[in-house]
Coordinates of C-alpha atoms in Angstrom, one line a residue:
Chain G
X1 CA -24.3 27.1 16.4
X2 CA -22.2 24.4 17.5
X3 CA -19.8 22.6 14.8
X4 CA -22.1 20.0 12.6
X5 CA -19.9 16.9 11.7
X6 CA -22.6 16.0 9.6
X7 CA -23.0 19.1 7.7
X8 CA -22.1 17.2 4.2
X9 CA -21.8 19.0 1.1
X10 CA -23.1 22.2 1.3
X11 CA -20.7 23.5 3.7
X12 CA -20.0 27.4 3.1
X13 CA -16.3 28.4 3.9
X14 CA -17.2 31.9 4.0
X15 CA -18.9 31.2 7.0
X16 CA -17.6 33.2 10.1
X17 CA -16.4 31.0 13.0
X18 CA -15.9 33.6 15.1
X19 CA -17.1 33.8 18.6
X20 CA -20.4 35.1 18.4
X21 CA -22.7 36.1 21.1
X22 CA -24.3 32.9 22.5
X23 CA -27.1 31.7 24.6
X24 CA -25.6 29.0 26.8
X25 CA -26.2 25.9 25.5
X26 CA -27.3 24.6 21.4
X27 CA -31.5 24.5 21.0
X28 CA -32.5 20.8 21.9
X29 CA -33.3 18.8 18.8
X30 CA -36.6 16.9 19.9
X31 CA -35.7 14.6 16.8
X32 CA -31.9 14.2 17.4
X33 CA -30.9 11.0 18.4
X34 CA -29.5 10.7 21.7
X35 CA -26.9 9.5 23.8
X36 CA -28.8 6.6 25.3
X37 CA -30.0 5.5 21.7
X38 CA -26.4 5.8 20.3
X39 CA -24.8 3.8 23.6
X40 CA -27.4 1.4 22.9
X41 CA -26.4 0.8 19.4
X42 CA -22.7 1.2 20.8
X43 CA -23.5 -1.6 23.4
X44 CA -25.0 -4.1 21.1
X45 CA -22.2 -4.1 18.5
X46 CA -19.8 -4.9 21.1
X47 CA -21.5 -7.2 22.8
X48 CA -21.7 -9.3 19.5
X49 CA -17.9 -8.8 19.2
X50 CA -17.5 -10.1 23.0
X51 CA -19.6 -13.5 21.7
X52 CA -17.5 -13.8 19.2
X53 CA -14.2 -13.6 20.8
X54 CA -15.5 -16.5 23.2
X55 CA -16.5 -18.7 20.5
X56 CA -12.8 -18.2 18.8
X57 CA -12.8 -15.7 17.0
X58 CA -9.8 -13.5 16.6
X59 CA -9.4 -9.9 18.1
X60 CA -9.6 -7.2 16.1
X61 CA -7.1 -4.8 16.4
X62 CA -8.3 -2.0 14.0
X63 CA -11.5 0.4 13.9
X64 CA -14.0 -1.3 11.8
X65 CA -14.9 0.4 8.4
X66 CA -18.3 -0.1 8.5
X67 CA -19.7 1.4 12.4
X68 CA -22.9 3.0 12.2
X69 CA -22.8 5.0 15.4
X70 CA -20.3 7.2 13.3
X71 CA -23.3 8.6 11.5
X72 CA -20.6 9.9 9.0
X73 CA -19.3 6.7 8.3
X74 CA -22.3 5.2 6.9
X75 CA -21.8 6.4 3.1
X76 CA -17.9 6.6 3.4
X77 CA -17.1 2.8 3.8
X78 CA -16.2 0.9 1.2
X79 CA -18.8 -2.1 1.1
X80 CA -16.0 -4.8 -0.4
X81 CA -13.9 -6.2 1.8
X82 CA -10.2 -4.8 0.9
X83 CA -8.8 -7.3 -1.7
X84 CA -5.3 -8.6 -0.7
X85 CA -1.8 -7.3 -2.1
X86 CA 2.0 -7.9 -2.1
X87 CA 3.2 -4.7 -1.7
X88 CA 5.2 -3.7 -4.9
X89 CA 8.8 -2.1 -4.8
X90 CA 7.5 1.6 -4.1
X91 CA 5.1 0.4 -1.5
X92 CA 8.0 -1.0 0.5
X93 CA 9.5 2.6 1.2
X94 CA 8.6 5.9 2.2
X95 CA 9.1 9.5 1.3
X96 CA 11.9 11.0 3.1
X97 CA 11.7 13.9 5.1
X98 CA 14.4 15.4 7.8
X99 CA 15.4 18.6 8.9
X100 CA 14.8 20.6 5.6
X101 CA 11.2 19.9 6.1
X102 CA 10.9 20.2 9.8
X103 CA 12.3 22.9 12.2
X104 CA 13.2 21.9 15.7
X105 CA 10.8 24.1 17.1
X106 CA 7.7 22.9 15.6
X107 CA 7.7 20.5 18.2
X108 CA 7.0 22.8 20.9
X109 CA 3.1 24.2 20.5
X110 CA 3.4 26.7 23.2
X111 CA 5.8 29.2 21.2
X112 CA 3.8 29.8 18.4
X113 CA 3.1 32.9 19.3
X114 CA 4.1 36.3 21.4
X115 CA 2.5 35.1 24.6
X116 CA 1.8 31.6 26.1
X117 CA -1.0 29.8 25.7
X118 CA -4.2 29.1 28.0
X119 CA -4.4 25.5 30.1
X120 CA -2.3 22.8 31.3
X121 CA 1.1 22.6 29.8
X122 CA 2.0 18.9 28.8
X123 CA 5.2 16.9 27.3
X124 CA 3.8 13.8 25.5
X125 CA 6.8 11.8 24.4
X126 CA 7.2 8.4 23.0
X127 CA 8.7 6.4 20.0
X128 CA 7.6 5.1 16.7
X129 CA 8.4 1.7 16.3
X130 CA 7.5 -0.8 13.5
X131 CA 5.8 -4.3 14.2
X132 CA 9.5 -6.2 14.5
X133 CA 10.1 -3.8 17.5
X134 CA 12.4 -2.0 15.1
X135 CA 12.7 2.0 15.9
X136 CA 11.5 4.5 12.9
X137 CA 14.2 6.8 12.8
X138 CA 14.1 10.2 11.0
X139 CA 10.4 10.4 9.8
X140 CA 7.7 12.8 9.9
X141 CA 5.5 12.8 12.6
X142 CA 2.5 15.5 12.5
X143 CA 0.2 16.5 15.5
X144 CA -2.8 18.8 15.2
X145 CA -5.5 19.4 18.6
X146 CA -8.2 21.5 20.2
X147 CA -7.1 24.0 22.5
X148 CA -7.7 23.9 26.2
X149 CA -10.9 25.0 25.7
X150 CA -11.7 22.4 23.2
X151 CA -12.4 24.8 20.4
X152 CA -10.2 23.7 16.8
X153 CA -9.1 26.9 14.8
X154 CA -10.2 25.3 11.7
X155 CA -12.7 27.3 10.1
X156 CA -15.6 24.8 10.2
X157 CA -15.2 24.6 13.9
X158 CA -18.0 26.2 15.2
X159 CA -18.1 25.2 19.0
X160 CA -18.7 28.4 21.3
X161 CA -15.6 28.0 23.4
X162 CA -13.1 30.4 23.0
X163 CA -10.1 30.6 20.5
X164 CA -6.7 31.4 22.1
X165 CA -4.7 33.8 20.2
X166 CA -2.0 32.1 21.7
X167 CA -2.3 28.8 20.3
X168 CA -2.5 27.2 17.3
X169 CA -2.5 23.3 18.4
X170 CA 0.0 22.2 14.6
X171 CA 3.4 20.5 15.6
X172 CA 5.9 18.6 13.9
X173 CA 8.7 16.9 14.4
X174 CA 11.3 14.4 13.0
X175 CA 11.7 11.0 15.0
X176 CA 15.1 10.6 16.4
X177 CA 18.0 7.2 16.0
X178 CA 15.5 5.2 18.6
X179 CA 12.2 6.7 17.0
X180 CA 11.3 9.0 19.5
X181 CA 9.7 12.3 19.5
X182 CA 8.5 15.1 21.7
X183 CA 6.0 17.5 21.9
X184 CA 5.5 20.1 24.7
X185 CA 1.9 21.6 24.3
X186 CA -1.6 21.9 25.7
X187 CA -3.7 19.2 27.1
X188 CA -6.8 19.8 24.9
X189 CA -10.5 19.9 26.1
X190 CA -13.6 18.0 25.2
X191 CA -15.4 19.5 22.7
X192 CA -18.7 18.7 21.2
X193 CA -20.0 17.5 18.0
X194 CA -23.0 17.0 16.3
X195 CA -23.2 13.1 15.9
X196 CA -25.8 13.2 17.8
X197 CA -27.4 15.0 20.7
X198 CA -25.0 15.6 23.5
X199 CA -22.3 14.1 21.7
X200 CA -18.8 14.8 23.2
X201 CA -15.3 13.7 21.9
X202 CA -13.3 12.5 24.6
X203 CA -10.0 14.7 24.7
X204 CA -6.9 13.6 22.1
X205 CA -4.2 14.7 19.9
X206 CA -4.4 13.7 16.4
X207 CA -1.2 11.8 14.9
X208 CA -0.1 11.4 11.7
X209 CA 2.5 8.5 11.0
X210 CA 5.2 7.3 8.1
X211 CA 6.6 4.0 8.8
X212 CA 9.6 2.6 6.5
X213 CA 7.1 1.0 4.2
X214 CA 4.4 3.1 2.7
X215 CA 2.0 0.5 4.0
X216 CA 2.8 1.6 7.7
X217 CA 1.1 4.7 6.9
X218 CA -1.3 5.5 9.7
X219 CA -3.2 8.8 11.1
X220 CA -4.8 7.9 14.8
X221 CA -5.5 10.0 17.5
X222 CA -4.0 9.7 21.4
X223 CA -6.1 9.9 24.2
X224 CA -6.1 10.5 27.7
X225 CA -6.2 7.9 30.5
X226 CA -9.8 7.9 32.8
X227 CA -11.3 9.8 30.6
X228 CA -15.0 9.4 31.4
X229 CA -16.5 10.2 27.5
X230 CA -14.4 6.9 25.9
X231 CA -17.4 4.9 26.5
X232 CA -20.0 7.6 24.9
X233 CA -17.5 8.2 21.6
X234 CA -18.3 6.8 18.2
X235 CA -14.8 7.3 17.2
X236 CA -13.2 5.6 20.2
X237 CA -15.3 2.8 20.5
X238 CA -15.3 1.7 16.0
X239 CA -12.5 0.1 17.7
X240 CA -14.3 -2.9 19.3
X241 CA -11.4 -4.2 21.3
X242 CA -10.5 -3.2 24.7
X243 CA -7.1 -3.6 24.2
X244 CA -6.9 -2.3 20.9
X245 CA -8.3 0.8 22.4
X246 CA -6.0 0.6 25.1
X247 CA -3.4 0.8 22.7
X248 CA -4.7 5.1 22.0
X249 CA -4.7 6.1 25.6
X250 CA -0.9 7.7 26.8
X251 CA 0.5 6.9 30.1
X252 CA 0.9 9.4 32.6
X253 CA 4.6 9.4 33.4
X254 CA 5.3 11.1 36.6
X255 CA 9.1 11.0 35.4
X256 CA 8.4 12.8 32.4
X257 CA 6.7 15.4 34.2
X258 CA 8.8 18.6 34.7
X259 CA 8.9 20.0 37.9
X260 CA 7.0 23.9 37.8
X261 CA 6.6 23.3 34.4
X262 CA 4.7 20.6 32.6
X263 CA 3.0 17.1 33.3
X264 CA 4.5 14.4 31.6
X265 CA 2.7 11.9 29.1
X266 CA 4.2 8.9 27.3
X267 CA 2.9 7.2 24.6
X268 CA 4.7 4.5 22.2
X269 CA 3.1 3.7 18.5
X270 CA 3.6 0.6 17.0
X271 CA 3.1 0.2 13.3
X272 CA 2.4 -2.5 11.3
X273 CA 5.7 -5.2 10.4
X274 CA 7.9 -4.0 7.5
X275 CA 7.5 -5.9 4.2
X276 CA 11.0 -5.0 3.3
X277 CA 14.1 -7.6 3.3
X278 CA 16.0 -5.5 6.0
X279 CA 20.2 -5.5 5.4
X280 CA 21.8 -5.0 9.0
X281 CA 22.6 -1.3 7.8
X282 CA 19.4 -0.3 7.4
X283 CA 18.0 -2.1 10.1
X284 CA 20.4 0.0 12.8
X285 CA 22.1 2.7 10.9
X286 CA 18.8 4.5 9.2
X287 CA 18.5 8.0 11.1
X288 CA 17.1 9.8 8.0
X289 CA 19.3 12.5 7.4
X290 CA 20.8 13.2 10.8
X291 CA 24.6 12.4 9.5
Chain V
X1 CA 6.7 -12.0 10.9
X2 CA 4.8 -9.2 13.1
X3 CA 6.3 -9.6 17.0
X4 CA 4.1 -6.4 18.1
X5 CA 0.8 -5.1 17.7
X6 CA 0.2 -2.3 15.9
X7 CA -1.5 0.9 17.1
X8 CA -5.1 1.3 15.7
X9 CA -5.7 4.1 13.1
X10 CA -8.8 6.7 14.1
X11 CA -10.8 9.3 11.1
X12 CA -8.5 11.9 10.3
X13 CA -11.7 13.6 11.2
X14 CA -13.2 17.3 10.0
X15 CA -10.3 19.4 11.3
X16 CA -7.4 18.1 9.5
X17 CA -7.5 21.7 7.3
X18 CA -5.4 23.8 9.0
X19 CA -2.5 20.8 10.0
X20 CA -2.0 18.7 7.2
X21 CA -2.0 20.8 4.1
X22 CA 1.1 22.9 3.3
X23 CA 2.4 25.7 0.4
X24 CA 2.7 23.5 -2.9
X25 CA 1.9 20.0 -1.3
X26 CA 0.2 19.2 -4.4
X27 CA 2.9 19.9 -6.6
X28 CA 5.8 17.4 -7.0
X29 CA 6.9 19.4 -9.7
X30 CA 6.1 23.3 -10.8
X31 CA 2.8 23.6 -12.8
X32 CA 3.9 23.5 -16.6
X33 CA 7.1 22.3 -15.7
X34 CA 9.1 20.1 -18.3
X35 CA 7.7 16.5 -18.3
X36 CA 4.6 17.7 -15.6
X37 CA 1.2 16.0 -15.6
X38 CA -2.2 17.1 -13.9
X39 CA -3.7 14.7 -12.2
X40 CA -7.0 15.4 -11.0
X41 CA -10.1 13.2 -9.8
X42 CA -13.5 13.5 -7.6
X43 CA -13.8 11.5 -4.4
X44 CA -17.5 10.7 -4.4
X45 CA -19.4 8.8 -1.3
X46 CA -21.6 6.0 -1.3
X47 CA -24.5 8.4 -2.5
X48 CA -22.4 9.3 -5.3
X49 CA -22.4 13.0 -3.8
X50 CA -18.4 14.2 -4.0
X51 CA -17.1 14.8 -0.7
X52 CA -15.9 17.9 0.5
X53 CA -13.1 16.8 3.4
X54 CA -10.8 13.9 2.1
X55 CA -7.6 14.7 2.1
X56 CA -5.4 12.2 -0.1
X57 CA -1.2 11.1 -0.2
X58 CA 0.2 10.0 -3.8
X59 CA 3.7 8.4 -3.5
X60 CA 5.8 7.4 -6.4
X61 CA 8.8 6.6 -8.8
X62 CA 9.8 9.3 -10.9
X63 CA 9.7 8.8 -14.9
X64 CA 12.3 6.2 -15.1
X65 CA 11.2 4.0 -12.2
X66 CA 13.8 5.3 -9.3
X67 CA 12.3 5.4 -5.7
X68 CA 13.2 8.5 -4.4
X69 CA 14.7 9.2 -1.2
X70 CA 15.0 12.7 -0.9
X71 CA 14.2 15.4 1.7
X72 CA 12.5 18.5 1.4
X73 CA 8.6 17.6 0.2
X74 CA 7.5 19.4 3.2
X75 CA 9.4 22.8 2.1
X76 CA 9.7 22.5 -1.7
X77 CA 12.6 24.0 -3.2
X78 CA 11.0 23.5 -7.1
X79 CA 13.5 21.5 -8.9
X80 CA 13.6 18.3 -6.6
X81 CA 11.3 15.5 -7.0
X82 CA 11.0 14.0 -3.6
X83 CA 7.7 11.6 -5.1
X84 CA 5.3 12.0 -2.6
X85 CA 2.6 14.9 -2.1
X86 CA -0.6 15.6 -0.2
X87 CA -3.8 17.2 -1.6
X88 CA -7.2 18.1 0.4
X89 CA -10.2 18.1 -1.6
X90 CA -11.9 20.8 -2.6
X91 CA -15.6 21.8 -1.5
X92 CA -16.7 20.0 -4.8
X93 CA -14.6 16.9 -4.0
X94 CA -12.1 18.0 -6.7
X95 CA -8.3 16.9 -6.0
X96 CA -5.3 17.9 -8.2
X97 CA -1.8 17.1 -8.4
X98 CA 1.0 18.2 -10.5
X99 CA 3.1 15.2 -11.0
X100 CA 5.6 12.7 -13.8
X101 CA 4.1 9.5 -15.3
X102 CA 5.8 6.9 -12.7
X103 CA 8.2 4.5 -14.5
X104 CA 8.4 1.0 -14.4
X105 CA 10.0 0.1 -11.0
X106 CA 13.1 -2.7 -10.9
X107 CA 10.2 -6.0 -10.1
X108 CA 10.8 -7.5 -6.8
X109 CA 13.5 -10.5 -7.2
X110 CA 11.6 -13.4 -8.0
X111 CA 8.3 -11.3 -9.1
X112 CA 6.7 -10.3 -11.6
X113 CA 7.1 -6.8 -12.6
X114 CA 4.5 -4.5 -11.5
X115 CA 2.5 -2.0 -14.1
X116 CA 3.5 1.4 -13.7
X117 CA 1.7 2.7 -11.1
X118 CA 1.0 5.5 -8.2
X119 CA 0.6 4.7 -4.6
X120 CA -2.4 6.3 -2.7
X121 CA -3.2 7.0 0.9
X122 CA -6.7 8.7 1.4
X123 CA -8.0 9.6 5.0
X124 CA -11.4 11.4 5.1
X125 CA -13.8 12.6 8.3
X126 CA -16.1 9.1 8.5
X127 CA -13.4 7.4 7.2
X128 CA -12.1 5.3 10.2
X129 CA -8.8 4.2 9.2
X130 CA -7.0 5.0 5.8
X131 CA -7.4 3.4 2.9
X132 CA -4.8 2.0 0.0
X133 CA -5.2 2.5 -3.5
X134 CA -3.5 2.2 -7.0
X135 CA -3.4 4.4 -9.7
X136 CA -2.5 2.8 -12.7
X137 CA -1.3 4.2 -15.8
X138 CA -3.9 3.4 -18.7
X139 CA -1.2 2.5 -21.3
X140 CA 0.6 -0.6 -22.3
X141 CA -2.0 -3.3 -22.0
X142 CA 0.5 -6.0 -21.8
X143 CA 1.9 -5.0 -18.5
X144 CA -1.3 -4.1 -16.9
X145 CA -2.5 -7.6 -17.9
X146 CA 0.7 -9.4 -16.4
X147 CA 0.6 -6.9 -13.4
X148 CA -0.2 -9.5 -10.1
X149 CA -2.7 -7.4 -8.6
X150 CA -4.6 -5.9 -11.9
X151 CA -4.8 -9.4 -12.9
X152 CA -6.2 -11.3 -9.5
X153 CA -8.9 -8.9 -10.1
X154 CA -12.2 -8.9 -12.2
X155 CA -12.8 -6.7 -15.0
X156 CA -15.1 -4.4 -13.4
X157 CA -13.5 -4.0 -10.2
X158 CA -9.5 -3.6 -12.6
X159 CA -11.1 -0.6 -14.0
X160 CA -11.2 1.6 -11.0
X161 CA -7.2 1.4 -10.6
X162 CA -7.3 2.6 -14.1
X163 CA -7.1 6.5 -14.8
X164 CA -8.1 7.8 -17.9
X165 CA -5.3 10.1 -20.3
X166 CA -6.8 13.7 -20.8
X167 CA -6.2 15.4 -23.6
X168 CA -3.6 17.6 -22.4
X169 CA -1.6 14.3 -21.3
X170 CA -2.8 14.7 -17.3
X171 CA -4.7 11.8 -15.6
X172 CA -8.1 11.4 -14.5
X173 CA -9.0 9.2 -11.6
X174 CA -12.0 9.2 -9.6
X175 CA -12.1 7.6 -6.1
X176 CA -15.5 6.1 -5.1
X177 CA -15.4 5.1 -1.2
X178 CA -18.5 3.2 -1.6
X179 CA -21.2 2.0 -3.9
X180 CA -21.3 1.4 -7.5
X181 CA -17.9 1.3 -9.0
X182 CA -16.4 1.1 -6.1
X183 CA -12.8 1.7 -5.7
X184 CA -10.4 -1.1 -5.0
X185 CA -8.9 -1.1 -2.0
X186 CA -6.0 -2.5 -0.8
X187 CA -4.8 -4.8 2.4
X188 CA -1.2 -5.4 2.8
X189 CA -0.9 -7.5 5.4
X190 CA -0.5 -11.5 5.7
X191 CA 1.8 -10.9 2.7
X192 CA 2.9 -13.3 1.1
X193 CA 7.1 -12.7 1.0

């Protein structure tokens, strides 16, 4: 059975994900929806954006709420548009975290365990930045992936690719003075979900983000450059503008790559501006609790 | 004023389970702790089912209204209050933290003091980007009628940034993503200051 995004409710966690014997491809739906009937829907949205950009209307630089190719989305949008706030005082910081929360080696997914894991070794490397161009300096940054494979260890993750015992696909890691981090892990595969029929996620890294301000919170995921699947995905295209999009996919960086050892990707996230009145210490001395 | 463009969010999607949770994530303080609440709600979709995989980020003062900066939320050492934790839903949609009341923060110079109040992230598979909430404590109604945002808001729509007090002194709050009573949600940006 292969994972069902759209399982709902009734999910039972007792369920074994284990590999189990398998026939070579899911039973064909004859009512599923399909690919064609999903790009369709995919095509027509944004088209409509494209019209509206040339008749002036701004770009839109975040995934909409409210995109009905994400079959899951359809009940799990809020309906109002998202009434305006001045952040208050709390909003305009963040939790602190540093090296009592993080070890140094949770950036590296390919010790998690005694041996090394199957695929492509990778670095992805970049830094967090806020919208003034300002680094984010010692915060959390969280990672989670598929395996080479493309097969999750979560639980609910059905797909019939192998697990590697060898990896685990969680990393951490605390931004540095200028922002950046580092990960050295896996490149993950393309795996398949039940959106609808034939529906493949494109292959990406999840990433969770804390900004200075608690409104810079973010969770995205990073993506692969060419990868043939971004125009077929749900996910990657709620985000109707091409350069928004652009925005998800890491650079190779032939630079970064390490020779014998690992190819090099680079990818920079912006978040939104700080709402905090910024004293010069702060602005260049922050480096959570590296002292 | 915003020189670069930010990074779009993407669903935190189904698999977020084994990643983002962590030992004692829900607990800012120990269960039964001096001064501890529960607080506890149902995130519910626009069918009014509860969801089973939303995964939701509190962040706030401590009793008397300090912002915390402190390490160590991630690896809880049970006596410091860092003010933020995480909880993932249960399969009945159930969340619970063990928290403090927040205090009244120091208002903004030049604003208008704020209600007491908790600050809340919540990410869910189908959700495509996060969403901002409030949780608002249901006492003193003169502050929570002076508070700027409670206030710019109609009766209906106030109520869902309202938690009820349990008997035991906890919280209740139920999050509604969509539909009747639907939670308000929040958009920072264009800000005013």
């Amino acid at each position: 059975m292969l994972l069902d995004e759209n399982a709902g409710h009734h999910q039972d966690d007792e369920l074994v994900p284990a590999a189990e014997p398998h026939a070579g491809h899911a039973p064909l739906d004859a009512a599923a929806e399909t690919q064609a009937d999903l790009s369709a829907e995919i095509q027509a949205i944004g088209d409509a954006y494209r019209r509206a950009l040339k008749d002036g209307a701004a770009p839109e630089i975040q995934p909409r709420l409210d995109f009905a190719p994400y079959r899951s989305s359809i009940l799990r949008h809020p309906t109002k548009s998202l009434h305006h706030a001045d952040p208050e005082t709390i909003e305009l910081y963040s939790p602190a975290f540093g090296h009592q929360d993080v070890h140094a080696l949770e950036s590296d997914l390919t010790i998690q365990h005694n041996g090394e894991p199957q695929g492509e070794r990778i670095i992805v490397q970049g830094r967090v930045l806020d919208g003034d161009g300002r680094p984010v300096a010692g915060q959390l940054v969280e990672i989670w992936q598929a395996n080479a494979a493309g097969r999750y260890i979560h639980k609910r993750d059905q797909h019939p690719a192998p697990l590697d015992p060898n990896f685990t696909g969680v990393g951490r890691c605390i931004t540095g003075p200028d922002g950046s981090y580092r990960f050295t892990t896996i490149k993950p595969g393309a795996y398949p979900w039940k959106n609808h029929l034939n529906a493949w996620r494109p292959a990406h890294i999840h990433f969770s983000l804390f900004g200075t301000d608690f409104t810079q919170r973010i969770v995205t995921q990073m993506y692969f450059p060419g990868d043939q699947l971004f125009p077929l995905d749900p996910i990657y295209q709620s985000i109707v503008d091409q350069d928004a999009r652009d925005r998800l996919v890491a650079t190779y960086d032939h630079d970064l790559t390490s020779p014998e050892w690992a190819l090099g990707y680079n990818w920079d996230i912006v978040l939104s501006g700080s709402k905090r009145t910024w004293t010069e210490n702060e602005a260049f001395g922050d480096a959570g609790d590296e002292e | 004023m915003s020189k670069l463009t930010p990074t779009p969010g993407q669903t935190v999607g189904p698999f977020f389970g084994y990643a983002l949770p962590f030992d004692k994530d829900n607990e800012l303080l120990a269960p039964g702790s001096a001064g501890s609440i529960r607080l506890q709600g149902t995130v519910y979709d626009g069918a009014g089912e509860p969801i089973p995989d939303a995964i939701l980020e509190i962040w706030q003062p401590d009793s008397e209204g300090n912002v915390v900066q402190r390490t160590g939320s991630l690896v809880r050492d049970g006596y410091t209050f860092t003010g933020w934790g995480r909880a993932a839903v249960g399969n009945t949609g159930v969340f619970t933290f063990t928290t403090v009341n927040p205090g009244p923060t120091e208002p903004l110079p030049g604003k208008p003091a704020a209600a007491p109040f908790i600050s809340v992230a919540v990410f869910a598979r189908g959700l495509m980007n996060r969403l901002f909430t409030r949780i608002y404590l249901p006492e003193n109604e003169e502050a929570l009628a002076a508070d700027p945002l409670l206030s710019s808001l109609d009766p209906e729509r106030r109520s869902t940034l309202i938690a009820r007090r349990d008997a035991d002194g906890g919280l209740t709050w139920d999050l509604r993503l969509q539909g009747e009573n639907e939670t308000v949600f929040l958009d920072f940006e264009g800000a005013s200051q």
